[in-house]
């Protein structure tokens, strides 16, 4: 029994699932963080807008309108009477489990721009989609640098894109989608830079780029985003080191890859496994998309969504959803090639963690944060000693704690994936052999005034433990 | 076959401090942990040095630790973020004020200079403190540090002396033979040693039980969180309104408090440590305590398992049988105690005696604790808020 359902993520898939549940009479609530307040967009989660958000996004009404116009599925849910919570962040999910048996019915924490609510439910469907992957390079903090998904949202959804001349990094499907959108709105694509030696989206995509007379620089990498207050150019370098050249541009679209938004299932404690095809840890799921936690579902892909739709409609699918057909190059290999190229052509002084201002070199050398003004007596290694062959070689949480990379206000969403690949490349171990940094609630930073509880029961209040001087004797 | 002079079970701050001191004194030491270094109570800790005015029996040991803290960065060679700016207990309502007044009576049994201040004097020390603060206790002694960085400082300093830490190597059984310690059993086989330090928090009880030894410790889950960085607000170790709140050197407000959930542990397994919606109540109390925190953002929460003895005090015990075995656990204030505990345990292991004041802290004080003490206390697994 699914009972009361919460669907997280109003993508086409999330809307389909919510609508299906609603139409068979299930009590369902659909939650989505979009449209985001502009200050939340500046966290670069889920989409990497960078520092150059157009001021038109301050108009909450128009961006809400844009969101509805951009999603017929959401309008359909609205018209059908689904309980829809937009501009609502699901910041936490709580349920009974090991060492935690007093929660009662499963509940999620929701927060809007006005306050917060705890919503009880029975089943949770996680359809949180993907986010931008943007690796570091010199100048990536400048306004004008953004991720592919963010660029497409600015162009098509919100229609507030301000760039005129764009350099694109990457030749994946995402890059091609961005380029088509940009061209259709009269934005010039100055050049496409690709670290690999072929267009990742395939031969047809390469031919199409050629027909559009867009220069594609294979075997090249971005060395620097130039500019003092905003992007004014891009310096490119060939990977063989034979040449560098400058391009005139006002924007750099980093459209290398997207990664699944796994914060919620990971923080809930779903059992995870590494999938190189999506370059991420993802929840293990059964034939019905159910994770290791009962009645918590992960809408991993179209097949998982179909299986879940059948379940909602009362069928019992027996075939496991299975992964989508593997790409010729895994997302992990593609990301690795890019990070390797960027780290090879840029130097160790490049900022890896923007929130905490930590460079690549400081991170990999486990340097204490600069504000301490202290050094380590001796150089140390992050590599773990153990007799167990199953033991993680490196612990990313340890690296976080020592260097503060991924500890800042973006909660690691900008840097954690590059950080783990950088460790893998520099210390010669598989990404899977690195214990991933934990995800923690809240899933987005939240103003204290919005989330602070205003309904503390007398029971909790009276029994609140006064650590640590409640010393009692038998 | 003897592999090591000393095996330390548990790579938390107590085990690491012990290992560092023993290796420094010339022993060949191996540290084993079921998981990663300082991943349990040592990473949940607030980071306070408590001078234990609450429990005068352990205050002398805490004061020995205090002396060591001031030079710990230089001793170890790695930063700990030690901040020696005193400690404050604040009362935000009449009930808390009464509690603090009675606590102050206990505090005065120590030789630590504590003062009882009114609300205005408290706000002079911490200007952002709520106008509702009625008063509290202050001492210029004590301080706080970064728990994760300090544990790692001990670990690295121990490594620098040639010590070895094996992570993800759980100890499944303590081995003794002929009344003497023989070693430990791990999934990878037996490891042998002359002496054994058991510093595995509430796992101590589980590992000692097969030897017929009762070490009464109850594991409890507690929650903690941090906000985004704020401008410098205060440097003291603050306790009040049911919270411990510390501003880190980076500026984040690190806090914890609230209901306890009593749990059970399994040998060799990393315990689950989920958070609950109680973090909202912690945040509400934080704003009540320091209204300026409304301007911060809730950034990250986590929980940890802490071991609690019946009297909530430190235990350090050397066994006559099996000879060569010493155990320690600190009821949730091991972080501040660790520099002194490390010396005490390593000296007890290597010399059978210590200069540290641990006379009142042995297991002997629990002789009359009934086997079902957790049930009697209502501290059995699943109990909440009790």
Tab-separated table of C-alpha atoms in Angstrom, chain A:
chain	number	residue	atom	x	y	z
A	1	UNK	CA	0.000	0.000	0.000
A	2	UNK	CA	1.377	3.352	-1.011
A	3	UNK	CA	-1.034	5.347	1.180
A	4	UNK	CA	-0.383	9.058	1.269
A	5	UNK	CA	2.270	9.849	-1.352
A	6	UNK	CA	4.742	12.701	-1.536
A	7	UNK	CA	6.358	13.195	-4.957
A	8	UNK	CA	9.531	15.284	-4.906
A	9	UNK	CA	10.344	17.019	-8.174
A	10	UNK	CA	7.798	18.372	-10.670
A	11	UNK	CA	9.671	17.319	-13.775
A	12	UNK	CA	7.591	15.692	-16.525
A	13	UNK	CA	8.179	12.384	-14.736
A	14	UNK	CA	7.270	13.732	-11.304
A	15	UNK	CA	4.086	15.276	-12.693
A	16	UNK	CA	3.100	12.072	-14.501
A	17	UNK	CA	3.531	10.087	-11.306
A	18	UNK	CA	1.600	12.572	-9.187
A	19	UNK	CA	-1.193	12.780	-11.751
A	20	UNK	CA	-1.421	8.991	-12.039
A	21	UNK	CA	-1.630	8.618	-8.269
A	22	UNK	CA	-4.221	11.360	-8.033
A	23	UNK	CA	-6.370	9.871	-10.769
A	24	UNK	CA	-6.583	6.503	-9.010
A	25	UNK	CA	-7.727	8.284	-5.868
A	26	UNK	CA	-4.459	8.342	-3.939
A	27	UNK	CA	-3.753	11.250	-1.643
A	28	UNK	CA	-0.692	12.853	-3.232
A	29	UNK	CA	1.343	15.997	-2.700
A	30	UNK	CA	3.764	17.194	-5.387
A	31	UNK	CA	6.686	19.318	-4.176
A	32	UNK	CA	9.148	21.349	-6.235
A	33	UNK	CA	11.678	24.006	-5.280
A	34	UNK	CA	11.081	25.949	-8.496
A	35	UNK	CA	10.484	28.763	-9.078
A	36	UNK	CA	13.345	29.558	-6.756
A	37	UNK	CA	13.890	32.867	-5.020
A	38	UNK	CA	16.831	34.578	-6.670
A	39	UNK	CA	18.939	34.181	-3.534
A	40	UNK	CA	18.374	30.426	-3.632
A	41	UNK	CA	19.392	30.329	-7.286
A	42	UNK	CA	22.717	31.810	-6.218
A	43	UNK	CA	23.456	28.564	-4.344
A	44	UNK	CA	23.907	27.071	-7.815
A	45	UNK	CA	21.646	24.199	-6.902
A	46	UNK	CA	20.316	22.373	-8.689
A	47	UNK	CA	21.398	24.416	-11.677
A	48	UNK	CA	24.641	26.310	-11.799
A	49	UNK	CA	23.744	29.918	-12.565
A	50	UNK	CA	27.061	31.283	-11.349
A	51	UNK	CA	27.452	34.856	-10.199
A	52	UNK	CA	25.694	36.502	-13.147
A	53	UNK	CA	21.987	36.164	-12.444
A	54	UNK	CA	19.881	38.531	-14.587
A	55	UNK	CA	17.959	41.008	-12.437
A	56	UNK	CA	14.751	40.113	-14.297
A	57	UNK	CA	14.683	37.008	-12.087
A	58	UNK	CA	13.778	39.252	-9.155
A	59	UNK	CA	10.260	39.430	-10.547
A	60	UNK	CA	8.686	36.518	-8.690
A	61	UNK	CA	5.386	36.728	-10.533
A	62	UNK	CA	6.882	36.557	-13.964
A	63	UNK	CA	9.179	33.669	-13.153
A	64	UNK	CA	6.283	31.754	-11.595
A	65	UNK	CA	4.282	32.396	-14.751
A	66	UNK	CA	7.207	31.278	-16.896
A	67	UNK	CA	7.482	28.065	-14.946
A	68	UNK	CA	3.838	27.217	-15.505
A	69	UNK	CA	3.985	28.096	-19.194
A	70	UNK	CA	7.053	25.919	-19.508
A	71	UNK	CA	5.433	22.839	-18.007
A	72	UNK	CA	2.174	21.586	-19.496
A	73	UNK	CA	2.425	18.567	-17.198
A	74	UNK	CA	2.415	20.807	-14.146
A	75	UNK	CA	-0.603	22.711	-15.469
A	76	UNK	CA	-2.341	19.387	-15.982
A	77	UNK	CA	-1.664	18.426	-12.349
A	78	UNK	CA	-2.931	21.807	-11.233
A	79	UNK	CA	-6.121	21.488	-13.238
A	80	UNK	CA	-6.695	17.955	-11.964
A	81	UNK	CA	-6.538	19.251	-8.401
A	82	UNK	CA	-3.290	17.636	-7.281
A	83	UNK	CA	-1.964	19.194	-4.071
A	84	UNK	CA	0.981	21.099	-5.547
A	85	UNK	CA	3.629	22.887	-3.507
A	86	UNK	CA	5.907	24.934	-5.713
A	87	UNK	CA	8.658	27.269	-4.490
A	88	UNK	CA	8.858	24.709	-1.711
A	89	UNK	CA	12.065	23.082	-0.580
A	90	UNK	CA	11.887	19.597	0.816
A	91	UNK	CA	14.753	20.015	3.254
A	92	UNK	CA	14.586	16.749	5.150
A	93	UNK	CA	12.851	13.394	5.403
A	94	UNK	CA	12.490	11.539	8.674
A	95	UNK	CA	11.318	8.051	9.469
A	96	UNK	CA	11.813	5.305	11.983
A	97	UNK	CA	14.838	3.129	11.446
A	98	UNK	CA	17.874	1.807	13.264
A	99	UNK	CA	18.703	3.934	16.339
A	100	UNK	CA	15.704	6.148	15.633
A	101	UNK	CA	12.337	4.661	16.599
A	102	UNK	CA	10.384	7.641	17.873
A	103	UNK	CA	9.582	9.552	14.697
A	104	UNK	CA	6.210	7.900	14.174
A	105	UNK	CA	4.716	8.107	10.697
A	106	UNK	CA	7.255	9.087	8.003
A	107	UNK	CA	7.454	12.819	7.560
A	108	UNK	CA	9.130	15.348	5.348
A	109	UNK	CA	10.126	18.877	6.221
A	110	UNK	CA	8.914	21.495	3.758
A	111	UNK	CA	9.914	25.134	3.742
A	112	UNK	CA	8.584	27.993	1.664
A	113	UNK	CA	9.452	31.660	1.641
A	114	UNK	CA	6.922	32.106	4.452
A	115	UNK	CA	7.617	29.285	6.861
A	116	UNK	CA	7.895	25.587	7.334
A	117	UNK	CA	5.677	22.561	7.681
A	118	UNK	CA	6.144	18.925	8.589
A	119	UNK	CA	4.107	16.719	6.270
A	120	UNK	CA	3.269	13.149	7.258
A	121	UNK	CA	2.976	10.540	4.547
A	122	UNK	CA	3.415	6.856	3.809
A	123	UNK	CA	5.328	6.770	0.533
A	124	UNK	CA	7.964	9.017	-0.936
A	125	UNK	CA	8.715	9.169	-4.654
A	126	UNK	CA	11.998	10.905	-5.403
A	127	UNK	CA	12.057	12.373	-8.911
A	128	UNK	CA	14.625	15.059	-8.253
A	129	UNK	CA	16.241	15.018	-11.692
A	130	UNK	CA	19.725	16.212	-12.420
A	131	UNK	CA	21.984	19.146	-11.684
A	132	UNK	CA	24.806	20.846	-13.517
A	133	UNK	CA	28.335	19.537	-13.212
A	134	UNK	CA	30.762	22.457	-13.477
A	135	UNK	CA	34.458	21.786	-12.844
A	136	UNK	CA	36.896	24.485	-11.771
A	137	UNK	CA	39.101	26.607	-14.011
A	138	UNK	CA	40.799	29.931	-13.519
A	139	UNK	CA	38.068	32.568	-13.415
A	140	UNK	CA	35.111	30.232	-12.928
A	141	UNK	CA	33.839	32.531	-10.170
A	142	UNK	CA	33.185	35.334	-12.676
A	143	UNK	CA	29.666	36.385	-13.679
A	144	UNK	CA	29.052	34.903	-17.108
A	145	UNK	CA	30.098	31.365	-16.240
A	146	UNK	CA	27.130	29.006	-15.904
A	147	UNK	CA	26.121	25.374	-16.353
A	148	UNK	CA	24.264	23.895	-19.308
A	149	UNK	CA	20.979	23.278	-17.487
A	150	UNK	CA	21.067	26.772	-15.996
A	151	UNK	CA	21.744	28.233	-19.442
A	152	UNK	CA	18.810	26.371	-20.975
A	153	UNK	CA	16.562	27.537	-18.095
A	154	UNK	CA	17.620	31.157	-18.593
A	155	UNK	CA	17.106	30.911	-22.357
A	156	UNK	CA	13.921	28.872	-22.671
A	157	UNK	CA	12.139	28.803	-19.334
A	158	UNK	CA	12.698	32.259	-17.908
A	159	UNK	CA	13.722	33.934	-21.182
A	160	UNK	CA	16.062	36.315	-19.441
A	161	UNK	CA	19.377	35.219	-20.955
A	162	UNK	CA	21.678	38.236	-21.203
A	163	UNK	CA	24.751	36.784	-22.938
A	164	UNK	CA	25.449	37.618	-26.593
A	165	UNK	CA	28.641	35.695	-27.352
A	166	UNK	CA	29.074	32.309	-25.709
A	167	UNK	CA	31.931	29.828	-25.561
A	168	UNK	CA	30.639	26.328	-24.836
A	169	UNK	CA	32.632	23.675	-22.943
A	170	UNK	CA	31.694	20.134	-23.840
A	171	UNK	CA	30.060	18.414	-26.776
A	172	UNK	CA	27.565	16.201	-24.947
A	173	UNK	CA	23.835	16.105	-25.733
A	174	UNK	CA	23.449	18.765	-23.066
A	175	UNK	CA	25.853	21.059	-24.931
A	176	UNK	CA	23.976	20.514	-28.179
A	177	UNK	CA	20.657	21.299	-26.503
A	178	UNK	CA	22.097	24.499	-25.113
A	179	UNK	CA	23.566	25.489	-28.477
A	180	UNK	CA	20.244	24.913	-30.308
A	181	UNK	CA	18.400	27.026	-27.750
A	182	UNK	CA	21.000	29.766	-27.892
A	183	UNK	CA	21.008	29.910	-31.700
A	184	UNK	CA	17.216	30.016	-31.838
A	185	UNK	CA	17.315	33.128	-29.660
A	186	UNK	CA	19.959	34.820	-31.713
A	187	UNK	CA	22.841	34.217	-29.340
A	188	UNK	CA	26.199	33.728	-31.016
A	189	UNK	CA	28.167	30.559	-30.210
A	190	UNK	CA	31.747	31.751	-30.530
A	191	UNK	CA	33.296	28.310	-30.256
A	192	UNK	CA	32.925	24.903	-28.697
A	193	UNK	CA	35.812	23.453	-26.718
A	194	UNK	CA	36.142	19.708	-26.311
A	195	UNK	CA	38.856	17.984	-24.303
A	196	UNK	CA	38.355	14.701	-26.157
A	197	UNK	CA	39.243	14.011	-29.756
A	198	UNK	CA	35.689	13.693	-31.026
A	199	UNK	CA	32.293	15.274	-30.548
A	200	UNK	CA	30.790	13.367	-27.618
A	201	UNK	CA	27.224	13.625	-28.937
A	202	UNK	CA	28.224	11.722	-32.098
A	203	UNK	CA	28.963	12.167	-35.774
A	204	UNK	CA	25.613	13.705	-36.692
A	205	UNK	CA	26.041	16.308	-33.992
A	206	UNK	CA	29.527	17.040	-35.305
A	207	UNK	CA	28.151	17.498	-38.805
A	208	UNK	CA	25.366	19.744	-37.558
A	209	UNK	CA	27.873	21.939	-35.680
A	210	UNK	CA	29.926	22.128	-38.841
A	211	UNK	CA	26.846	23.171	-40.894
A	212	UNK	CA	26.206	25.940	-38.370
A	213	UNK	CA	29.826	27.036	-38.962
A	214	UNK	CA	30.520	26.830	-35.228
A	215	UNK	CA	34.234	26.277	-34.613
A	216	UNK	CA	34.807	23.101	-32.589
A	217	UNK	CA	38.233	22.824	-30.969
A	218	UNK	CA	38.842	19.153	-30.249
A	219	UNK	CA	41.709	18.174	-27.970
A	220	UNK	CA	41.503	21.583	-26.324
A	221	UNK	CA	40.678	22.851	-22.906
A	222	UNK	CA	39.713	26.147	-21.316
A	223	UNK	CA	42.711	27.539	-19.494
A	224	UNK	CA	41.126	30.666	-18.101
A	225	UNK	CA	37.948	32.684	-18.100
A	226	UNK	CA	39.292	36.181	-18.632
A	227	UNK	CA	37.829	39.316	-17.116
A	228	UNK	CA	38.009	41.329	-13.925
A	229	UNK	CA	34.355	41.881	-12.988
A	230	UNK	CA	32.713	39.610	-15.558
A	231	UNK	CA	33.716	37.289	-18.349
A	232	UNK	CA	35.263	39.168	-21.283
A	233	UNK	CA	37.067	36.311	-22.965
A	234	UNK	CA	38.250	32.747	-22.826
A	235	UNK	CA	41.817	31.511	-23.130
A	236	UNK	CA	42.021	28.086	-24.688
A	237	UNK	CA	44.940	25.713	-24.900
A	238	UNK	CA	45.583	22.594	-26.888
A	239	UNK	CA	46.110	19.555	-24.736
A	240	UNK	CA	49.432	18.766	-26.411
A	241	UNK	CA	50.632	22.157	-25.172
A	242	UNK	CA	51.462	23.405	-28.662
A	243	UNK	CA	49.194	26.436	-28.768
A	244	UNK	CA	47.009	28.817	-26.818
A	245	UNK	CA	44.574	31.360	-28.173
A	246	UNK	CA	42.021	33.821	-26.855
A	247	UNK	CA	38.347	33.998	-27.760
A	248	UNK	CA	36.215	37.093	-27.349
A	249	UNK	CA	33.035	36.236	-25.398
A	250	UNK	CA	30.786	37.428	-22.566
A	251	UNK	CA	29.659	34.010	-21.356
A	252	UNK	CA	31.034	30.534	-20.837
A	253	UNK	CA	28.504	27.705	-20.823
A	254	UNK	CA	29.872	24.646	-19.069
A	255	UNK	CA	27.798	21.886	-20.621
A	256	UNK	CA	29.963	18.873	-19.894
A	257	UNK	CA	27.538	16.750	-17.934
A	258	UNK	CA	24.714	16.618	-15.463
A	259	UNK	CA	24.643	14.521	-12.317
A	260	UNK	CA	21.639	13.049	-10.515
A	261	UNK	CA	20.334	14.940	-7.482
A	262	UNK	CA	20.951	12.239	-4.911
A	263	UNK	CA	21.025	14.409	-1.787
A	264	UNK	CA	17.655	13.223	-0.520
A	265	UNK	CA	18.027	9.427	-0.826
A	266	UNK	CA	21.654	9.623	0.322
A	267	UNK	CA	20.832	11.708	3.393
A	268	UNK	CA	17.901	9.403	4.209
A	269	UNK	CA	20.255	6.456	4.321
A	270	UNK	CA	19.123	4.607	1.197
A	271	UNK	CA	21.645	1.953	0.224
A	272	UNK	CA	23.723	3.409	-2.615
A	273	UNK	CA	25.816	1.922	-5.411
A	274	UNK	CA	28.205	3.562	-7.827
A	275	UNK	CA	27.092	3.894	-11.458
A	276	UNK	CA	29.840	5.108	-13.813
A	277	UNK	CA	27.263	5.698	-16.551
A	278	UNK	CA	25.882	8.602	-14.563
A	279	UNK	CA	29.144	9.293	-12.680
A	280	UNK	CA	27.420	9.133	-9.335
A	281	UNK	CA	26.384	7.042	-6.404
A	282	UNK	CA	22.709	6.223	-6.875
A	283	UNK	CA	20.163	4.374	-4.750
A	284	UNK	CA	19.891	0.644	-5.307
A	285	UNK	CA	16.373	-0.078	-6.505
A	286	UNK	CA	14.236	-3.138	-7.085
A	287	UNK	CA	11.896	-3.901	-10.012
A	288	UNK	CA	9.442	-1.265	-8.828
A	289	UNK	CA	11.956	1.468	-8.275
A	290	UNK	CA	11.849	0.943	-4.519
A	291	UNK	CA	15.030	1.759	-2.635
A	292	UNK	CA	16.400	-0.146	0.350
A	293	UNK	CA	13.956	1.874	2.461
A	294	UNK	CA	10.397	0.622	2.344
A	295	UNK	CA	8.053	2.817	0.325
A	296	UNK	CA	10.825	5.174	-0.738
A	297	UNK	CA	11.084	5.147	-4.533
A	298	UNK	CA	13.798	6.515	-6.800
A	299	UNK	CA	12.641	7.536	-10.280
A	300	UNK	CA	16.025	6.691	-11.754
A	301	UNK	CA	15.052	6.797	-15.421
A	302	UNK	CA	12.101	6.381	-17.787
A	303	UNK	CA	11.939	2.654	-17.149
A	304	UNK	CA	11.822	3.104	-13.408
A	305	UNK	CA	9.087	5.712	-13.858
A	306	UNK	CA	7.092	3.314	-16.050
A	307	UNK	CA	7.465	0.552	-13.468
A	308	UNK	CA	6.315	2.923	-10.777
A	309	UNK	CA	3.340	4.047	-12.862
A	310	UNK	CA	2.313	0.418	-13.207
A	311	UNK	CA	2.623	-0.015	-9.469
A	312	UNK	CA	0.464	3.069	-8.869
A	313	UNK	CA	-2.073	1.668	-11.318
A	314	UNK	CA	-2.180	-1.587	-9.400
A	315	UNK	CA	0.021	-3.803	-11.581
A	316	UNK	CA	2.947	-5.761	-10.224
A	317	UNK	CA	5.829	-5.337	-12.674
A	318	UNK	CA	8.319	-8.155	-12.470
A	319	UNK	CA	11.150	-7.093	-14.761
A	320	UNK	CA	13.743	-4.872	-13.119
A	321	UNK	CA	13.827	-1.406	-14.668
A	322	UNK	CA	17.456	-1.797	-15.632
A	323	UNK	CA	19.763	0.961	-16.688
A	324	UNK	CA	19.203	2.955	-19.843
A	325	UNK	CA	21.396	1.917	-22.797
A	326	UNK	CA	24.993	2.760	-21.944
A	327	UNK	CA	26.590	5.607	-23.849
A	328	UNK	CA	29.715	4.899	-25.876
A	329	UNK	CA	31.685	6.746	-23.226
A	330	UNK	CA	30.502	6.704	-19.620
A	331	UNK	CA	29.741	10.011	-17.975
A	332	UNK	CA	32.470	9.194	-15.463
A	333	UNK	CA	35.093	8.737	-18.175
A	334	UNK	CA	33.978	11.929	-19.898
A	335	UNK	CA	34.095	13.919	-16.648
A	336	UNK	CA	37.461	12.393	-15.782
A	337	UNK	CA	38.890	13.387	-19.145
A	338	UNK	CA	37.720	16.961	-18.613
A	339	UNK	CA	39.020	17.238	-15.049
A	340	UNK	CA	42.308	15.684	-16.044
A	341	UNK	CA	42.647	18.204	-18.914
A	342	UNK	CA	41.630	21.171	-16.756
A	343	UNK	CA	44.025	20.224	-13.961
A	344	UNK	CA	46.817	19.575	-16.434
A	345	UNK	CA	46.447	22.929	-18.195
A	346	UNK	CA	45.543	25.014	-15.145
A	347	UNK	CA	47.661	25.197	-12.065
A	348	UNK	CA	47.174	24.103	-8.480
A	349	UNK	CA	46.332	27.645	-7.392
A	350	UNK	CA	42.947	27.480	-9.153
A	351	UNK	CA	40.075	27.715	-6.681
A	352	UNK	CA	38.368	24.360	-6.260
A	353	UNK	CA	35.884	25.282	-3.518
A	354	UNK	CA	34.380	28.723	-4.109
A	355	UNK	CA	32.498	28.926	-0.801
A	356	UNK	CA	35.576	28.349	1.326
A	357	UNK	CA	38.201	29.690	-1.131
A	358	UNK	CA	40.320	26.559	-1.236
A	359	UNK	CA	42.580	25.775	-4.185
A	360	UNK	CA	43.091	22.435	-5.874
A	361	UNK	CA	46.608	22.219	-4.458
A	362	UNK	CA	45.529	23.075	-0.923
A	363	UNK	CA	42.814	20.421	-1.134
A	364	UNK	CA	44.978	17.606	-2.457
A	365	UNK	CA	47.773	18.565	-0.019
A	366	UNK	CA	45.312	18.557	2.938
A	367	UNK	CA	46.341	22.105	3.859
A	368	UNK	CA	44.536	23.631	6.859
A	369	UNK	CA	42.207	26.486	5.842
A	370	UNK	CA	43.970	29.792	5.307
A	371	UNK	CA	42.139	31.566	8.168
A	372	UNK	CA	43.955	29.355	10.675
A	373	UNK	CA	47.318	30.654	9.459
A	374	UNK	CA	48.906	27.325	10.357
A	375	UNK	CA	50.627	24.571	8.489
A	376	UNK	CA	50.983	20.851	9.013
A	377	UNK	CA	54.270	19.846	10.645
A	378	UNK	CA	54.725	17.103	8.070
A	379	UNK	CA	53.068	16.363	4.740
A	380	UNK	CA	50.247	13.833	5.167
A	381	UNK	CA	48.395	11.548	2.794
A	382	UNK	CA	44.659	10.903	2.671
A	383	UNK	CA	45.194	7.255	1.795
A	384	UNK	CA	43.852	4.855	4.391
A	385	UNK	CA	45.771	1.919	5.893
A	386	UNK	CA	43.805	-1.242	6.375
A	387	UNK	CA	44.037	-4.981	6.056
A	388	UNK	CA	40.583	-5.086	4.540
A	389	UNK	CA	40.401	-5.106	0.773
A	390	UNK	CA	36.844	-3.755	0.979
A	391	UNK	CA	37.887	-0.704	2.971
A	392	UNK	CA	37.665	2.659	1.224
A	393	UNK	CA	41.081	3.919	0.157
A	394	UNK	CA	40.189	7.547	0.816
A	395	UNK	CA	37.409	9.095	2.870
A	396	UNK	CA	35.961	12.219	1.281
A	397	UNK	CA	34.409	13.342	4.580
A	398	UNK	CA	37.879	13.341	6.095
A	399	UNK	CA	39.103	15.585	3.258
A	400	UNK	CA	36.129	17.887	3.823
A	401	UNK	CA	36.809	18.175	7.513
A	402	UNK	CA	40.493	18.892	7.106
A	403	UNK	CA	40.358	21.280	4.127
A	404	UNK	CA	36.758	22.606	4.288
A	405	UNK	CA	36.251	21.817	0.602
A	406	UNK	CA	32.488	21.138	0.226
A	407	UNK	CA	31.718	22.577	3.702
A	408	UNK	CA	30.435	25.948	2.500
A	409	UNK	CA	27.057	27.414	1.734
A	410	UNK	CA	26.590	25.480	-1.533
A	411	UNK	CA	26.966	22.331	0.612
A	412	UNK	CA	29.497	20.925	-1.815
A	413	UNK	CA	27.176	20.917	-4.802
A	414	UNK	CA	29.691	22.823	-6.908
A	415	UNK	CA	32.902	21.074	-5.915
A	416	UNK	CA	32.347	17.674	-4.363
A	417	UNK	CA	32.239	15.730	-7.609
A	418	UNK	CA	35.345	17.335	-9.018
A	419	UNK	CA	37.043	16.860	-5.633
A	420	UNK	CA	36.487	13.110	-5.669
A	421	UNK	CA	37.722	12.740	-9.246
A	422	UNK	CA	40.770	14.867	-8.434
A	423	UNK	CA	41.579	12.550	-5.507
A	424	UNK	CA	41.078	9.542	-7.736
A	425	UNK	CA	43.427	10.922	-10.391
A	426	UNK	CA	46.120	12.151	-8.004
A	427	UNK	CA	46.205	9.205	-5.620
A	428	UNK	CA	45.602	6.535	-8.224
A	429	UNK	CA	42.468	4.875	-6.931
A	430	UNK	CA	39.063	4.219	-8.422
A	431	UNK	CA	36.305	6.687	-7.669
A	432	UNK	CA	34.327	3.781	-6.200
A	433	UNK	CA	37.153	3.159	-3.722
A	434	UNK	CA	36.630	6.591	-2.204
A	435	UNK	CA	34.080	6.750	0.582
A	436	UNK	CA	31.734	9.490	-0.624
A	437	UNK	CA	31.180	12.541	1.512
A	438	UNK	CA	27.942	12.244	3.404
A	439	UNK	CA	24.903	14.290	2.451
A	440	UNK	CA	23.183	16.026	5.314
A	441	UNK	CA	19.903	17.715	6.005
A	442	UNK	CA	18.898	20.407	5.240
A	443	UNK	CA	19.212	19.731	1.526
A	444	UNK	CA	19.410	23.497	0.925
A	445	UNK	CA	20.661	26.161	3.333
A	446	UNK	CA	17.606	27.650	5.005
A	447	UNK	CA	17.116	30.902	6.907
A	448	UNK	CA	16.969	30.081	10.601
A	449	UNK	CA	13.900	32.232	11.026
A	450	UNK	CA	12.015	30.187	8.440
A	451	UNK	CA	12.797	26.755	9.722
A	452	UNK	CA	12.881	27.244	13.490
A	453	UNK	CA	10.063	25.252	15.004
A	454	UNK	CA	7.146	27.253	16.318
A	455	UNK	CA	5.138	24.374	17.722
A	456	UNK	CA	7.439	22.780	20.265
A	457	UNK	CA	5.185	20.654	22.433
A	458	UNK	CA	5.137	21.070	26.191
A	459	UNK	CA	6.403	17.534	26.436
A	460	UNK	CA	9.497	18.235	24.360
A	461	UNK	CA	9.984	21.553	26.115
A	462	UNK	CA	9.790	20.109	29.613
A	463	UNK	CA	11.905	17.070	28.841
A	464	UNK	CA	14.547	18.882	26.862
A	465	UNK	CA	17.849	17.580	28.160
A	466	UNK	CA	20.196	20.160	29.569
A	467	UNK	CA	23.414	18.668	28.309
A	468	UNK	CA	25.666	17.917	30.012
A	469	UNK	CA	24.960	18.655	33.635
A	470	UNK	CA	21.879	16.504	34.167
A	471	UNK	CA	23.971	14.420	36.508
A	472	UNK	CA	21.841	12.051	38.502
A	473	UNK	CA	22.792	9.360	40.977
A	474	UNK	CA	21.114	6.015	41.459
